[in-house]
Short mmCIF file of C-alpha atoms and ligand atoms in Angstrom, two decimals:
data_model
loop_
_atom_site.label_atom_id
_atom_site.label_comp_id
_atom_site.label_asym_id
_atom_site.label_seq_id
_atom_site.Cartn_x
_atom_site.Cartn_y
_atom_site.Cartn_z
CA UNK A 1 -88.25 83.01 -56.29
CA UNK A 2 -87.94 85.11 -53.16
CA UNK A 3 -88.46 83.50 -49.93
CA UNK A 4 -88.62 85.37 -46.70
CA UNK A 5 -85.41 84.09 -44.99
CA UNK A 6 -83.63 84.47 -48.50
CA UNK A 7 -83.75 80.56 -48.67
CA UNK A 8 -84.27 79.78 -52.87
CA UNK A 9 -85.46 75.79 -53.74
CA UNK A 10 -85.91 74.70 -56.73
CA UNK A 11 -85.58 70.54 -57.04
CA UNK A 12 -85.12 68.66 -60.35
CA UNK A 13 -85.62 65.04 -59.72
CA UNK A 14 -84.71 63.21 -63.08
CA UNK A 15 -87.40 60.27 -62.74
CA UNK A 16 -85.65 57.25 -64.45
CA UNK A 17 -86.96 55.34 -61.74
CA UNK A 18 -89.54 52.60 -61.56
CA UNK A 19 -89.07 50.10 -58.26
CA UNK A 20 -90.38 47.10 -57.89
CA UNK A 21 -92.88 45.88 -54.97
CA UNK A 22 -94.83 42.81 -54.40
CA UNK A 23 -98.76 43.44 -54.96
CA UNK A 24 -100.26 44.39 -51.63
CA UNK A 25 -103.98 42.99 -52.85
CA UNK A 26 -105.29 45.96 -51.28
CA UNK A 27 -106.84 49.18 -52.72
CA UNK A 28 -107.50 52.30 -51.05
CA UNK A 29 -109.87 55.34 -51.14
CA UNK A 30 -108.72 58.80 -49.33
CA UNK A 31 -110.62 61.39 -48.31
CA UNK A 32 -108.75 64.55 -46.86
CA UNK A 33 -110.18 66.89 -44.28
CA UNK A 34 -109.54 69.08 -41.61
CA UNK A 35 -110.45 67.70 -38.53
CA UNK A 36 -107.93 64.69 -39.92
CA UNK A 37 -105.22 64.40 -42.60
CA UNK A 38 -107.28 62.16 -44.20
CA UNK A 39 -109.74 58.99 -43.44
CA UNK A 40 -109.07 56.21 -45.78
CA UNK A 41 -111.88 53.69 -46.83
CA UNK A 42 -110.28 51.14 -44.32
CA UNK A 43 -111.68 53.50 -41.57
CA UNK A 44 -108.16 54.67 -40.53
CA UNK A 45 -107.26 57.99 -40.21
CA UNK A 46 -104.17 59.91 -40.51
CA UNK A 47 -103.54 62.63 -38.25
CA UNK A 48 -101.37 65.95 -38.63
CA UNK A 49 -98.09 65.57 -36.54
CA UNK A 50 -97.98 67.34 -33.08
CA UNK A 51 -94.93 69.19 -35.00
CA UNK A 52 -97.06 70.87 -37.14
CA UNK A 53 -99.96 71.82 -35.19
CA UNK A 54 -97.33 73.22 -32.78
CA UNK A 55 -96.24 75.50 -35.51
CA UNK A 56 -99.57 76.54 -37.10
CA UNK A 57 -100.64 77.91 -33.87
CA UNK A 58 -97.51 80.03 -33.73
CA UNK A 59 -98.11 80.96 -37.28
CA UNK A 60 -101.58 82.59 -35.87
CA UNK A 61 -99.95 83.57 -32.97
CA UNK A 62 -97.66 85.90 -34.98
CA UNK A 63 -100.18 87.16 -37.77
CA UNK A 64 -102.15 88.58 -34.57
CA UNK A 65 -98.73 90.31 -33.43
CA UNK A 66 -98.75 91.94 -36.92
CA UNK A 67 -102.20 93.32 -36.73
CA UNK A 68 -101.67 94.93 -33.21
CA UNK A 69 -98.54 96.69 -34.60
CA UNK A 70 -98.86 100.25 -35.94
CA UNK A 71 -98.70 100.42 -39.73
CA UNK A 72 -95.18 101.54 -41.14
CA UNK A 73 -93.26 101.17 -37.63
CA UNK A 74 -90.80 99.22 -37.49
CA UNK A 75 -91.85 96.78 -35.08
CA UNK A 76 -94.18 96.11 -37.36
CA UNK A 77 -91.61 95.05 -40.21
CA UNK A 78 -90.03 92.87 -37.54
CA UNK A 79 -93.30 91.24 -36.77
CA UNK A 80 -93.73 90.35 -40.61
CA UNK A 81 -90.15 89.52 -40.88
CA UNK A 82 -91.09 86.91 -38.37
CA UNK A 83 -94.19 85.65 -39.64
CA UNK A 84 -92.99 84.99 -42.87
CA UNK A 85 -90.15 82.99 -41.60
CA UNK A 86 -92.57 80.68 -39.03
CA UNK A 87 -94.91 80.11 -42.70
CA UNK A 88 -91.83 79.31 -44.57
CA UNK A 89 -91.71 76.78 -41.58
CA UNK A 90 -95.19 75.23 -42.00
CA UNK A 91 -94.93 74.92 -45.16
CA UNK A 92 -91.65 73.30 -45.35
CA UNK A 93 -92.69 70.66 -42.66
CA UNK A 94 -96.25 70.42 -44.37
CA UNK A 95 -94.00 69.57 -47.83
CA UNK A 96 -92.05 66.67 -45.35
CA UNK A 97 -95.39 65.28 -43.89
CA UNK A 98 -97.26 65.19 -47.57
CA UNK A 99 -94.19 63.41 -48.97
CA UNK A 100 -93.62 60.85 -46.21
CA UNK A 101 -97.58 59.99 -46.35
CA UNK A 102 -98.13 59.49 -50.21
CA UNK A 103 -94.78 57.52 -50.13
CA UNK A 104 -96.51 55.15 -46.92
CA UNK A 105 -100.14 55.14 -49.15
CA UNK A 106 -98.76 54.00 -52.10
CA UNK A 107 -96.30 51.10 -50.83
CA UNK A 108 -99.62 50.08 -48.91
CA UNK A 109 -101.85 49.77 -51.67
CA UNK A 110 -102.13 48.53 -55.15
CA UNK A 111 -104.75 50.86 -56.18
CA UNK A 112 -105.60 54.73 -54.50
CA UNK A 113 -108.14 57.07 -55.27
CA UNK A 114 -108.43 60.36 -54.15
CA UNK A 115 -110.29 63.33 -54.31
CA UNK A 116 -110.12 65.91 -56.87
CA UNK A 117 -109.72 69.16 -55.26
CA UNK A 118 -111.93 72.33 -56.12
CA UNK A 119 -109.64 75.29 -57.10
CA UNK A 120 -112.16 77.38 -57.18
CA UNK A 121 -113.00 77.18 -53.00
CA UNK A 122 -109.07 77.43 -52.57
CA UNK A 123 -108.47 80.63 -54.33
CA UNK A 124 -111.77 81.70 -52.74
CA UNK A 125 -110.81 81.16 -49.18
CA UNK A 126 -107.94 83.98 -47.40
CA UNK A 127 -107.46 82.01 -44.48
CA UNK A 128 -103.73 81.23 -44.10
CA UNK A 129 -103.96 77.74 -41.53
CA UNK A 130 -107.00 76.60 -44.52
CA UNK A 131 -104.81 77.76 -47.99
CA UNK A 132 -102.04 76.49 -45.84
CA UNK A 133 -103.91 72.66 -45.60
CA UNK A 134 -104.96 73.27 -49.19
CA UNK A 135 -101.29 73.29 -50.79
CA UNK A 136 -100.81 70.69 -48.38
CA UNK A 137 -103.44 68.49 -50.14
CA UNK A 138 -102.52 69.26 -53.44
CA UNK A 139 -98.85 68.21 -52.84
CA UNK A 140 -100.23 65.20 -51.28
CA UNK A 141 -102.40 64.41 -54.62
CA UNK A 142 -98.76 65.36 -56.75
CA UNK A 143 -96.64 62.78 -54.86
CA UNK A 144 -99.21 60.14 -55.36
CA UNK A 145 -99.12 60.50 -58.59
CA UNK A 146 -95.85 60.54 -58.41
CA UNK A 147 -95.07 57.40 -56.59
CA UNK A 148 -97.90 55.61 -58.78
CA UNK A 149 -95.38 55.89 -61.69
CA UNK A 150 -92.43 54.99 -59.35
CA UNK A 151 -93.89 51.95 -57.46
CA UNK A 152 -96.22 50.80 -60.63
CA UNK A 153 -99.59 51.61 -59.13
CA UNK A 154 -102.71 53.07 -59.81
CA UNK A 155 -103.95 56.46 -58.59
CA UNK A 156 -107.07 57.94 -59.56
CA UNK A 157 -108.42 61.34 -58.65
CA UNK A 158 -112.11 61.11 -58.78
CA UNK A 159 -114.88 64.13 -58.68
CA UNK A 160 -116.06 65.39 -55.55
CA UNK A 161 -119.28 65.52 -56.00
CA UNK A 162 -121.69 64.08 -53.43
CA UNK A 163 -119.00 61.73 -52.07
CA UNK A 164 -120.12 62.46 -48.22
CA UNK A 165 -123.47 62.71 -49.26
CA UNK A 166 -123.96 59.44 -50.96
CA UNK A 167 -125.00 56.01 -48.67
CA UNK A 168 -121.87 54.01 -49.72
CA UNK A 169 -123.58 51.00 -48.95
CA UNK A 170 -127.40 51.61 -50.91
CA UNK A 171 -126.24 54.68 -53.15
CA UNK A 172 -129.33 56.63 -51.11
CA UNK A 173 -128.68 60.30 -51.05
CA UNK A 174 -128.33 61.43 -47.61
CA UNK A 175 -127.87 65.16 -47.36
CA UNK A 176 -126.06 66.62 -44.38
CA UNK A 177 -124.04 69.71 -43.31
CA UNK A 178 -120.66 69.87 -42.64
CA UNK A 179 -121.51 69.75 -39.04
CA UNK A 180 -122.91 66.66 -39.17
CA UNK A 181 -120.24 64.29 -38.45
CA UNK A 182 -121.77 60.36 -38.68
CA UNK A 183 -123.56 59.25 -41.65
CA UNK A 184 -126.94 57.59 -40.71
CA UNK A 185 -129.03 55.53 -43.95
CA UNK A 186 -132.26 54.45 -43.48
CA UNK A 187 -130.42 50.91 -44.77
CA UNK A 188 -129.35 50.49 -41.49
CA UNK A 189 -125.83 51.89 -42.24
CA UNK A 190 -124.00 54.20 -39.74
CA UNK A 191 -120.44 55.13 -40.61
CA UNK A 192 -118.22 57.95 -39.40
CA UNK A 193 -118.80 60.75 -41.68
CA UNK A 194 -115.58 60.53 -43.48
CA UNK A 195 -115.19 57.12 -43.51
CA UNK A 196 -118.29 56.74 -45.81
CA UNK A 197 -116.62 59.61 -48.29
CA UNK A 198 -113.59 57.74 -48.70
CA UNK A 199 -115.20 54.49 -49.71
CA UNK A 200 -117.52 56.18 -52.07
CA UNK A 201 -114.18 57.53 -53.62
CA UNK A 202 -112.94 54.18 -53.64
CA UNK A 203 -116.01 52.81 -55.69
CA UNK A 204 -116.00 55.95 -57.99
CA UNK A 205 -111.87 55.59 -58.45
CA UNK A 206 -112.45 51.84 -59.60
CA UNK A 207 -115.54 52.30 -61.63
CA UNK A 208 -113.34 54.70 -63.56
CA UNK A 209 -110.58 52.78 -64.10
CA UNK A 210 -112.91 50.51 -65.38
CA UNK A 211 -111.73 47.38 -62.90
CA UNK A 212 -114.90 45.51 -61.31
CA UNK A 213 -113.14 43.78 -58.28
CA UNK A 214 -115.87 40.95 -58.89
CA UNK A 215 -114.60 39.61 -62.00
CA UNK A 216 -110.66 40.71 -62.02
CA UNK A 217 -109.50 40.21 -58.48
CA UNK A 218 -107.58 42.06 -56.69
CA UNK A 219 -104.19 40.72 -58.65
CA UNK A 220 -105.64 42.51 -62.00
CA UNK A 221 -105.13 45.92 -60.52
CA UNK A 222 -101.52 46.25 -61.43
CA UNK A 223 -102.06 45.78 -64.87
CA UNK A 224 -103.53 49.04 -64.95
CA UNK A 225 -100.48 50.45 -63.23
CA UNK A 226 -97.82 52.73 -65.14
CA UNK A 227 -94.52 52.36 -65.04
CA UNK A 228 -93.70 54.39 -67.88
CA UNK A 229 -90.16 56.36 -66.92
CA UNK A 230 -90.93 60.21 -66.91
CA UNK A 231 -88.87 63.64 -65.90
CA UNK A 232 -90.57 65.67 -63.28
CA UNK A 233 -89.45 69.21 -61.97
CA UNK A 234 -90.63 69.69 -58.88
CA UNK A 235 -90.81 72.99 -57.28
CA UNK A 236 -91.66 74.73 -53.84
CA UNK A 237 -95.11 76.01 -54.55
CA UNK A 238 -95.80 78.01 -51.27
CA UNK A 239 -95.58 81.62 -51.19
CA UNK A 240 -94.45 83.79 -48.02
CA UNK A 241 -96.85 85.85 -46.62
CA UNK A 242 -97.85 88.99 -48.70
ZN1 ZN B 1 -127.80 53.30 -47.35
#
């Protein structure tokens, strides 16, 4: 694999590995975006580091210094020289910050759910700051898998359909476009927009893991949990600019 500052990763983490934590009681549902990280069904959000945001708007900074430049000169090649290096940068720091925040979601919870991602809209979209987010998310889903096995939890992903449309408090069907930011149910239910998503995950996650809260309690979660010992290769997924 060819990276743009010559920089080659490839990491092998031999997973013989299960830790032990004390149940937390508490499950979680996750809903990422791009206004936010992600808003969990607790009604907390996680914000992108200053870091990062500092760096993506270099990142566009430099793609528009690559457009100005005449094709085949060789200010030009500098310019792209450059731009791959600052994307090689977001992603690496994108890598750090989805690592660090399935590790803090998992030791926090006994049971996550999450949504599936479409593929389809990511391969769709050309945008570099959105396919940028989108690896981010999907290394965010493969680390909370990941530390699901390690720490003995369960994570679900859960289909995406109609999980900011649905009332998560009646089930009513409350359409709305994406600019509409606060979910409003004639059931008297008002809920940040987000907020309601991830708890509708939350309720789809269980309800397919087959645990009713009601009649298990929250200390039956874990016995769903895996802590089967597994091998997982683990490599650098992002690309440098084409
Ligand atoms: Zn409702």
């Amino acid at each position: 694999m060819r990276r743009a500052d010559g920089y080659y990763a490839q990491f092998c983490i031999n997973v013989e590995r299960a830790e032990e934590l004390v149940p937390t009681g508490k499950t979680i549902g996750i809903d990422v975006g791009l206004n936010h990280f992600y808003t969990d069904s607790n009604g907390e959000t996680m914000t992108n580091p200053r870091h990062l945001r500092k760096t993506e708007k270099a990142l566009k900074r430099l793609q528009k210094r690559v457009s100005r430049k005449k094709k085949g000169s060789s200010n030009r090649q500098k310019a792209i020289n450059k731009l791959g290096r600052k994307h090689l940068k977001v992603s690496r720091q994108r890598k750090d910050f989805a690592i660090k925040t399935a590790l803090y979601v998992v030791k926090s919870s006994d049971f996550v759910a999450y949504e599936e991602l479409q593929v389809r809209n990511m391969v769709k979209n050309h945008k570099l700051a959105k396919s940028i987010s989108d690896a981010a998310w999907s290394q965010f889903a493969e680390w909370l898998q990941y530390f699901g096995k390690v720490y003995g939890k369960t994570v679900v992903a859960v289909a995406p359909q109609y999980t900011s449309q649905d009332c998560s408090s009646c089930g009513n069907r409350v359409q709305k476009t994406l600019s509409i930011r606060t979910h409003i149910c004639l059931c008297g239910t008002v809920l940040d927009r987000d907020h309601n998503a991830a708890l509708n995950i939350l309720a789809k996650g269980l309800k397919e893991a087959g645990i009713n809260l009601n009649t298990v309690g929250h200390t039956g979660i874990n016995a769903w949990g895996q802590t089967d010992l597994y091998s997982l290769v683990v490599t650098s997924t992002s690309k440098p600019t084409d």
